[in-house]
PDB file of C-alpha atoms in Angstrom:
ATOM      1  CA  ASP A   1     105.584-199.500-173.202  1.00 64.00           C
ATOM      2  CA  GLY A   2     102.563-197.304-172.632  1.00 71.00           C
ATOM      3  CA  GLY A   3     101.930-196.039-169.163  1.00 93.00           C
ATOM      4  CA  ILE A   4     101.859-193.227-166.648  1.00 96.00           C
ATOM      5  CA  THR A   5     104.940-191.787-165.022  1.00 96.00           C
ATOM      6  CA  GLN A   6     105.042-189.632-161.932  1.00 97.00           C
ATOM      7  CA  SER A   7     107.998-187.739-160.606  1.00 94.00           C
ATOM      8  CA  PRO A   8     109.584-187.429-158.218  1.00 93.00           C
ATOM      9  CA  LYS A   9     108.865-190.582-156.220  1.00 94.00           C
ATOM     10  CA  TYR A  10     109.634-188.785-152.962  1.00 95.00           C
ATOM     11  CA  LEU A  11     109.357-185.053-152.364  1.00 94.00           C
ATOM     12  CA  PHE A  12     110.144-182.998-149.314  1.00 93.00           C
ATOM     13  CA  ARG A  13     108.852-179.509-148.813  1.00 90.00           C
ATOM     14  CA  LYS A  14     109.291-176.848-146.225  1.00 90.00           C
ATOM     15  CA  GLU A  15     106.207-175.187-144.855  1.00 88.00           C
ATOM     16  CA  GLY A  16     105.183-172.185-146.948  1.00 88.00           C
ATOM     17  CA  GLN A  17     106.641-173.501-150.195  1.00 91.00           C
ATOM     18  CA  ASN A  18     104.763-174.439-153.338  1.00 94.00           C
ATOM     19  CA  VAL A  19     105.730-177.707-155.027  1.00 94.00           C
ATOM     20  CA  THR A  20     104.749-179.206-158.358  1.00 96.00           C
ATOM     21  CA  LEU A  21     104.202-182.917-158.937  1.00 97.00           C
ATOM     22  CA  SER A  22     104.650-184.214-162.454  1.00 97.00           C
ATOM     23  CA  CYS A  23     102.341-186.642-164.253  1.00 98.00           C
ATOM     24  CA  GLU A  24     102.905-187.772-167.837  1.00 98.00           C
ATOM     25  CA  GLN A  25     101.061-190.415-169.848  1.00 97.00           C
ATOM     26  CA  ASN A  26     101.691-191.906-173.284  1.00 96.00           C
ATOM     27  CA  LEU A  27      98.438-193.838-173.490  1.00 93.00           C
ATOM     28  CA  ASN A  28      96.797-191.185-175.663  1.00 93.00           C
ATOM     29  CA  HIS A  29      94.090-190.791-173.022  1.00 92.00           C
ATOM     30  CA  ASP A  30      91.976-187.656-172.965  1.00 91.00           C
ATOM     31  CA  ALA A  31      91.067-187.727-169.284  1.00 91.00           C
ATOM     32  CA  MET A  32      93.478-187.379-166.380  1.00 94.00           C
ATOM     33  CA  TYR A  33      92.965-187.311-162.615  1.00 94.00           C
ATOM     34  CA  TRP A  34      94.760-186.488-159.395  1.00 97.00           C
ATOM     35  CA  TYR A  35      93.975-188.336-156.167  1.00 96.00           C
ATOM     36  CA  ARG A  36      95.261-187.924-152.668  1.00 97.00           C
ATOM     37  CA  GLN A  37      95.685-190.986-150.449  1.00 95.00           C
ATOM     38  CA  ASP A  38      95.848-190.876-146.668  1.00 92.00           C
ATOM     39  CA  PRO A  39      95.960-193.923-144.392  1.00 83.00           C
ATOM     40  CA  GLY A  40      92.493-195.346-143.791  1.00 77.00           C
ATOM     41  CA  GLN A  41      90.773-192.876-146.129  1.00 80.00           C
ATOM     42  CA  GLY A  42      91.126-194.434-149.521  1.00 87.00           C
ATOM     43  CA  LEU A  43      91.607-192.158-152.507  1.00 92.00           C
ATOM     44  CA  ARG A  44      90.058-188.720-152.695  1.00 93.00           C
ATOM     45  CA  LEU A  45      89.727-186.776-155.929  1.00 93.00           C
ATOM     46  CA  ILE A  46      91.599-183.463-156.105  1.00 96.00           C
ATOM     47  CA  TYR A  47      91.196-182.356-159.734  1.00 96.00           C
ATOM     48  CA  TYR A  48      90.346-183.946-163.038  1.00 93.00           C
ATOM     49  CA  SER A  49      90.565-183.003-166.673  1.00 93.00           C
ATOM     50  CA  GLN A  50      88.453-184.455-169.457  1.00 89.00           C
ATOM     51  CA  ILE A  51      90.240-182.654-172.266  1.00 90.00           C
ATOM     52  CA  VAL A  52      93.164-180.346-172.937  1.00 94.00           C
ATOM     53  CA  ASN A  53      92.791-176.795-171.561  1.00 95.00           C
ATOM     54  CA  ASP A  54      89.892-177.807-169.349  1.00 93.00           C
ATOM     55  CA  PHE A  55      89.774-179.131-165.785  1.00 95.00           C
ATOM     56  CA  GLN A  56      87.354-179.338-162.855  1.00 93.00           C
ATOM     57  CA  LYS A  57      87.673-179.361-159.109  1.00 94.00           C
ATOM     58  CA  GLY A  58      87.216-182.622-157.323  1.00 93.00           C
ATOM     59  CA  ASP A  59      86.199-183.171-153.721  1.00 91.00           C
ATOM     60  CA  ILE A  60      89.280-181.692-152.029  1.00 95.00           C
ATOM     61  CA  ALA A  61      90.636-179.037-154.432  1.00 96.00           C
ATOM     62  CA  GLU A  62      91.402-176.341-151.851  1.00 96.00           C
ATOM     63  CA  GLY A  63      95.111-175.589-151.694  1.00 96.00           C
ATOM     64  CA  TYR A  64      95.875-177.265-155.023  1.00 97.00           C
ATOM     65  CA  SER A  65      96.111-176.080-158.612  1.00 97.00           C
ATOM     66  CA  VAL A  66      96.532-177.832-161.963  1.00 98.00           C
ATOM     67  CA  SER A  67      97.085-177.092-165.630  1.00 97.00           C
ATOM     68  CA  ARG A  68      96.401-179.101-168.768  1.00 97.00           C
ATOM     69  CA  GLU A  69      98.290-177.500-171.622  1.00 97.00           C
ATOM     70  CA  LYS A  70      99.185-180.784-173.301  1.00 97.00           C
ATOM     71  CA  LYS A  71      97.240-184.000-173.655  1.00 96.00           C
ATOM     72  CA  GLU A  72      99.998-186.098-172.115  1.00 97.00           C
ATOM     73  CA  SER A  73     100.743-183.897-169.101  1.00 98.00           C
ATOM     74  CA  PHE A  74      98.724-182.921-166.004  1.00 98.00           C
ATOM     75  CA  PRO A  75     100.971-181.348-163.325  1.00 98.00           C
ATOM     76  CA  LEU A  76      99.658-180.731-159.819  1.00 98.00           C
ATOM     77  CA  THR A  77     100.876-177.819-157.688  1.00 97.00           C
ATOM     78  CA  VAL A  78     100.507-178.104-153.950  1.00 96.00           C
ATOM     79  CA  THR A  79     100.384-174.549-152.678  1.00 94.00           C
ATOM     80  CA  SER A  80     101.189-173.119-149.282  1.00 89.00           C
ATOM     81  CA  ALA A  81      97.434-172.775-148.750  1.00 88.00           C
ATOM     82  CA  GLN A  82      97.112-176.540-148.373  1.00 88.00           C
ATOM     83  CA  LYS A  83      97.091-176.999-144.611  1.00 88.00           C
ATOM     84  CA  ASN A  84      98.063-180.641-144.418  1.00 90.00           C
ATOM     85  CA  PRO A  85      99.837-181.614-147.630  1.00 93.00           C
ATOM     86  CA  THR A  86     101.760-184.653-146.376  1.00 95.00           C
ATOM     87  CA  ALA A  87     100.233-187.566-148.297  1.00 95.00           C
ATOM     88  CA  PHE A  88     100.653-189.995-151.162  1.00 95.00           C
ATOM     89  CA  TYR A  89      99.538-188.510-154.491  1.00 97.00           C
ATOM     90  CA  LEU A  90      98.349-190.653-157.363  1.00 96.00           C
ATOM     91  CA  CYS A  91      97.777-189.631-160.962  1.00 97.00           C
ATOM     92  CA  ALA A  92      95.485-191.605-163.272  1.00 95.00           C
ATOM     93  CA  SER A  93      94.196-191.451-166.818  1.00 94.00           C
ATOM     94  CA  SER A  94      91.325-192.917-168.794  1.00 91.00           C
ATOM     95  CA  ASP A  95      90.065-193.029-172.344  1.00 86.00           C
ATOM     96  CA  ARG A  96      87.216-190.523-172.456  1.00 72.00           C
ATOM     97  CA  ASP A  97      85.599-192.169-175.415  1.00 58.00           C
ATOM     98  CA  ARG A  98      85.160-195.502-173.700  1.00 60.00           C
ATOM     99  CA  ALA A  99      81.773-196.225-172.178  1.00 55.00           C
ATOM    100  CA  ASN A 100      83.355-197.235-168.897  1.00 69.00           C
ATOM    101  CA  ASN A 101      85.541-195.289-166.491  1.00 70.00           C
ATOM    102  CA  GLU A 102      88.459-197.682-166.172  1.00 84.00           C
ATOM    103  CA  GLN A 103      91.443-195.730-164.947  1.00 90.00           C
ATOM    104  CA  PHE A 104      95.146-196.485-165.163  1.00 92.00           C
ATOM    105  CA  PHE A 105      97.369-195.313-162.340  1.00 94.00           C
ATOM    106  CA  GLY A 106     100.901-194.048-162.022  1.00 96.00           C
ATOM    107  CA  PRO A 107     103.282-195.215-159.264  1.00 95.00           C
ATOM    108  CA  GLY A 108     102.616-192.207-157.036  1.00 95.00           C
ATOM    109  CA  THR A 109     104.566-189.410-155.347  1.00 96.00           C
ATOM    110  CA  ARG A 110     104.989-189.285-151.590  1.00 95.00           C
ATOM    111  CA  LEU A 111     105.069-185.705-150.365  1.00 95.00           C
ATOM    112  CA  THR A 112     106.360-184.892-146.909  1.00 94.00           C
ATOM    113  CA  VAL A 113     106.236-181.447-145.361  1.00 90.00           C
ATOM    114  CA  LEU A 114     109.118-180.776-143.010  1.00 86.00           C
TER     115      LEU A 114
ATOM    116  CA  ALA B   1      76.357-188.858-155.527  1.00 76.00           C
ATOM    117  CA  GLN B   2      77.742-192.357-155.384  1.00 83.00           C
ATOM    118  CA  SER B   3      79.559-193.850-152.401  1.00 90.00           C
ATOM    119  CA  VAL B   4      81.420-197.029-151.551  1.00 94.00           C
ATOM    120  CA  THR B   5      81.761-198.835-148.230  1.00 95.00           C
ATOM    121  CA  GLN B   6      84.357-201.436-147.441  1.00 96.00           C
ATOM    122  CA  PRO B   7      83.402-202.553-143.940  1.00 96.00           C
ATOM    123  CA  ASP B   8      86.585-204.506-143.207  1.00 95.00           C
ATOM    124  CA  ILE B   9      89.633-202.326-142.586  1.00 94.00           C
ATOM    125  CA  HIS B  10      91.998-205.230-142.015  1.00 96.00           C
ATOM    126  CA  ILE B  11      91.695-208.968-142.726  1.00 97.00           C
ATOM    127  CA  THR B  12      94.144-211.758-141.935  1.00 97.00           C
ATOM    128  CA  VAL B  13      93.907-215.156-143.619  1.00 97.00           C
ATOM    129  CA  SER B  14      96.155-218.187-143.740  1.00 97.00           C
ATOM    130  CA  GLU B  15      97.909-219.072-146.959  1.00 97.00           C
ATOM    131  CA  GLY B  16      95.752-221.482-148.921  1.00 97.00           C
ATOM    132  CA  ALA B  17      92.528-220.350-147.277  1.00 98.00           C
ATOM    133  CA  SER B  18      89.674-218.753-149.170  1.00 97.00           C
ATOM    134  CA  LEU B  19      89.119-215.017-149.169  1.00 97.00           C
ATOM    135  CA  GLU B  20      86.141-212.708-149.480  1.00 98.00           C
ATOM    136  CA  LEU B  21      86.436-208.931-149.307  1.00 98.00           C
ATOM    137  CA  ARG B  22      83.212-207.016-148.961  1.00 98.00           C
ATOM    138  CA  CYS B  23      82.117-203.966-150.928  1.00 98.00           C
ATOM    139  CA  ASN B  24      78.795-202.140-150.807  1.00 97.00           C
ATOM    140  CA  TYR B  25      77.943-199.206-153.023  1.00 94.00           C
ATOM    141  CA  SER B  26      75.316-196.538-153.222  1.00 90.00           C
ATOM    142  CA  TYR B  27      74.211-195.318-156.633  1.00 84.00           C
ATOM    143  CA  GLY B  28      70.900-194.580-158.300  1.00 76.00           C
ATOM    144  CA  ALA B  29      71.383-196.948-161.203  1.00 78.00           C
ATOM    145  CA  THR B  30      73.651-199.810-162.160  1.00 76.00           C
ATOM    146  CA  PRO B  31      77.143-198.406-161.835  1.00 84.00           C
ATOM    147  CA  TYR B  32      80.480-199.398-163.217  1.00 90.00           C
ATOM    148  CA  LEU B  33      82.329-201.360-160.495  1.00 93.00           C
ATOM    149  CA  PHE B  34      86.017-202.025-160.053  1.00 95.00           C
ATOM    150  CA  TRP B  35      88.432-203.750-157.734  1.00 97.00           C
ATOM    151  CA  TYR B  36      91.999-202.453-157.564  1.00 97.00           C
ATOM    152  CA  VAL B  37      94.992-203.777-155.632  1.00 97.00           C
ATOM    153  CA  GLN B  38      97.856-201.703-154.227  1.00 95.00           C
ATOM    154  CA  SER B  39     101.189-202.976-152.953  1.00 92.00           C
ATOM    155  CA  PRO B  40     102.924-200.763-150.367  1.00 87.00           C
ATOM    156  CA  GLY B  41     104.193-197.511-151.853  1.00 85.00           C
ATOM    157  CA  GLN B  42     102.917-198.370-155.320  1.00 88.00           C
ATOM    158  CA  GLY B  43     100.144-197.298-157.655  1.00 90.00           C
ATOM    159  CA  LEU B  44      96.905-199.177-158.142  1.00 93.00           C
ATOM    160  CA  GLN B  45      96.481-202.159-160.433  1.00 95.00           C
ATOM    161  CA  LEU B  46      93.100-203.165-161.815  1.00 94.00           C
ATOM    162  CA  LEU B  47      91.997-206.657-160.744  1.00 97.00           C
ATOM    163  CA  LEU B  48      88.607-206.773-162.439  1.00 95.00           C
ATOM    164  CA  LYS B  49      85.643-204.706-163.526  1.00 93.00           C
ATOM    165  CA  TYR B  50      81.907-204.994-164.036  1.00 93.00           C
ATOM    166  CA  PHE B  51      79.852-203.005-166.507  1.00 86.00           C
ATOM    167  CA  SER B  52      76.929-205.208-167.482  1.00 83.00           C
ATOM    168  CA  GLY B  53      75.995-208.774-168.364  1.00 85.00           C
ATOM    169  CA  ASP B  54      77.171-211.756-166.377  1.00 86.00           C
ATOM    170  CA  THR B  55      77.190-210.829-162.708  1.00 90.00           C
ATOM    171  CA  LEU B  56      80.179-213.035-161.937  1.00 96.00           C
ATOM    172  CA  VAL B  57      83.345-211.526-163.353  1.00 96.00           C
ATOM    173  CA  GLN B  58      86.783-213.033-163.519  1.00 96.00           C
ATOM    174  CA  GLY B  59      89.926-211.020-163.043  1.00 96.00           C
ATOM    175  CA  ILE B  60      93.660-211.395-162.897  1.00 95.00           C
ATOM    176  CA  LYS B  61      95.604-213.398-160.324  1.00 94.00           C
ATOM    177  CA  GLY B  62      92.704-215.827-159.787  1.00 96.00           C
ATOM    178  CA  PHE B  63      90.295-213.255-158.343  1.00 97.00           C
ATOM    179  CA  GLU B  64      86.590-213.060-159.091  1.00 98.00           C
ATOM    180  CA  ALA B  65      83.759-210.808-157.968  1.00 98.00           C
ATOM    181  CA  GLU B  66      79.998-211.089-157.988  1.00 96.00           C
ATOM    182  CA  PHE B  67      77.633-208.183-158.562  1.00 94.00           C
ATOM    183  CA  LYS B  68      74.434-208.479-156.536  1.00 94.00           C
ATOM    184  CA  ARG B  69      72.022-205.720-157.399  1.00 91.00           C
ATOM    185  CA  SER B  70      69.563-206.600-154.626  1.00 91.00           C
ATOM    186  CA  GLN B  71      72.297-206.193-152.017  1.00 94.00           C
ATOM    187  CA  SER B  72      74.188-203.336-153.719  1.00 93.00           C
ATOM    188  CA  SER B  73      77.305-205.408-153.304  1.00 96.00           C
ATOM    189  CA  PHE B  74      80.344-206.339-155.337  1.00 97.00           C
ATOM    190  CA  ASN B  75      82.372-208.714-153.169  1.00 98.00           C
ATOM    191  CA  LEU B  76      85.802-209.931-154.195  1.00 98.00           C
ATOM    192  CA  ARG B  77      86.729-213.588-153.764  1.00 98.00           C
ATOM    193  CA  LYS B  78      89.654-215.911-154.213  1.00 98.00           C
ATOM    194  CA  PRO B  79      89.486-219.647-153.504  1.00 97.00           C
ATOM    195  CA  SER B  80      93.075-220.035-152.277  1.00 97.00           C
ATOM    196  CA  VAL B  81      95.182-217.111-151.106  1.00 97.00           C
ATOM    197  CA  HIS B  82      98.917-216.889-151.795  1.00 96.00           C
ATOM    198  CA  TRP B  83     101.419-214.977-149.673  1.00 96.00           C
ATOM    199  CA  SER B  84     101.933-212.585-152.605  1.00 95.00           C
ATOM    200  CA  ASP B  85      98.290-211.488-152.321  1.00 97.00           C
ATOM    201  CA  ALA B  86      99.100-209.468-149.209  1.00 97.00           C
ATOM    202  CA  ALA B  87      98.263-205.891-150.189  1.00 96.00           C
ATOM    203  CA  GLU B  88      95.538-203.282-149.899  1.00 96.00           C
ATOM    204  CA  TYR B  89      92.394-203.737-151.920  1.00 97.00           C
ATOM    205  CA  PHE B  90      90.107-200.955-153.072  1.00 97.00           C
ATOM    206  CA  CYS B  91      86.601-201.170-154.418  1.00 97.00           C
ATOM    207  CA  ALA B  92      85.521-198.298-156.675  1.00 94.00           C
ATOM    208  CA  VAL B  93      82.346-197.168-158.380  1.00 91.00           C
ATOM    209  CA  GLY B  94      82.041-195.115-161.546  1.00 86.00           C
ATOM    210  CA  ALA B  95      78.968-193.207-162.603  1.00 77.00           C
ATOM    211  CA  VAL B  96      77.321-194.009-165.904  1.00 70.00           C
ATOM    212  CA  THR B  97      76.655-190.317-166.525  1.00 70.00           C
ATOM    213  CA  GLY B  98      78.022-187.059-165.196  1.00 69.00           C
ATOM    214  CA  ARG B  99      81.361-186.894-163.415  1.00 71.00           C
ATOM    215  CA  ARG B 100      83.492-189.726-164.724  1.00 70.00           C
ATOM    216  CA  ALA B 101      86.011-189.889-161.917  1.00 80.00           C
ATOM    217  CA  LEU B 102      85.855-192.960-159.716  1.00 88.00           C
ATOM    218  CA  THR B 103      84.718-192.975-156.102  1.00 90.00           C
ATOM    219  CA  PHE B 104      86.816-195.275-153.940  1.00 93.00           C
ATOM    220  CA  GLY B 105      86.167-197.138-150.734  1.00 94.00           C
ATOM    221  CA  SER B 106      88.564-196.717-147.829  1.00 94.00           C
ATOM    222  CA  GLY B 107      90.302-199.982-148.605  1.00 95.00           C
ATOM    223  CA  THR B 108      90.872-203.364-146.942  1.00 97.00           C
ATOM    224  CA  ARG B 109      94.366-204.367-145.947  1.00 96.00           C
ATOM    225  CA  LEU B 110      94.970-208.092-146.411  1.00 97.00           C
ATOM    226  CA  GLN B 111      97.583-209.903-144.372  1.00 97.00           C
ATOM    227  CA  VAL B 112      98.489-213.508-145.234  1.00 97.00           C
ATOM    228  CA  GLN B 113      99.821-215.819-142.554  1.00 96.00           C
ATOM    229  CA  PRO B 114     102.140-218.679-143.544  1.00 90.00           C
TER     230      PRO B 114
END
């Protein structure tokens, strides 16, 4: 079955550590996205990538980094520079060639800073 | 830049009652509009979408939404709510040009009373 997988489901981090969240898709989509979700704030865009080896900052990119070396993979690193990293992180993908922006979402990773 | 407002943070309805969730958007042209649903701790699932044409769109699980250009609204409706509809609902807008990532509202949490 085609879809998006995120791992791990739960992640705990000590303050000062970098952590990397995995996102893989087998939908053959060109575009991939990372969102952060906090209670009462909806989803906010961290980074997005329209094509391999290219990505752009979203609305809240500070303290995060990404790479897009393969079409199917878009890992997100939460660095120690992110002041409040505890949140639910969602990865999504879309078909860049479609006229619309319909996005498909993974199940999410909950990150907790101890 | 586009924006989305969901004025109701939390709504409680009785099982079998009708439901309407409000969504207002701001965008310079006719946008792409989406409604997503999220169960606790899960990713987002697309309920329905509007791109053009008929302003009343049908989605999954018996949901429908109506695009009203004059009111910049895209309200979600269901004639008879089931207990399994309890979840959080997000309205999202996508730009026709430029950045293709979606902009989400802050969400409406639906509680269903027996």
